[in-house]
C-alpha angles and dihedrals in degrees: 000000000000126000107230096184098068111087096003120117118255120213109235112209099188098059097078095063092048093048090051093048095249098114116128121213132188090255089059092061116094112175120180113276095020113159125198120222117217118186125218108214132197118261095198130070096225127005149127121256105232099179144348122201118184099168095105091046092051091054092063113103110251097027110119103176146353111210123199132167090265089061093061115087109231091012129279121307118260128239107245123218104258101182097056113001095197123158089237089067095053094097090055097056112115133208120254089238123032115262115199096330140035121229104191143010108277098026110149112255103169141358123221118204112203143156091257138011090246092056090047092052090050088053091053089060090054094047105101116209134166123212125184110208114226110227132190092262091064091055093047091052090050092049091048091052091049092047094051090058094057106027138050117265092254096053097046113115116254131210118230 
């Protein structure tokens, strides 16, 4: 028995509308009440979120909401490990929006819901936030404090 599908041309029915400029994409749809989500992302690789103030962003016409982790009862949901959902990986699951600290550049910190993407991006510029970057010195001080509790003063690690 011979397979006649391999190597034979297949008539594509969708090409004609795209070639003629009549293709319709999801971005072309505009139902009533549609809101655009614009995500505020972290600009630091590792830091603590000291404060978030969305009052100025909420005063902009067309902005309906600014959502942060503090606005979610019970905290934001976590992203499960899909490849291998083992119990050993449970400590490494991360929230969908940063809570208290950011772990990488580009981590979502807040979501703005607005009438258009442009209005949402304008609101991001008015959303004041304060990050404190965590630097190596902070970690060394923490290690030194932990080491002094379990070791003698002479054997505690020192930072140079």
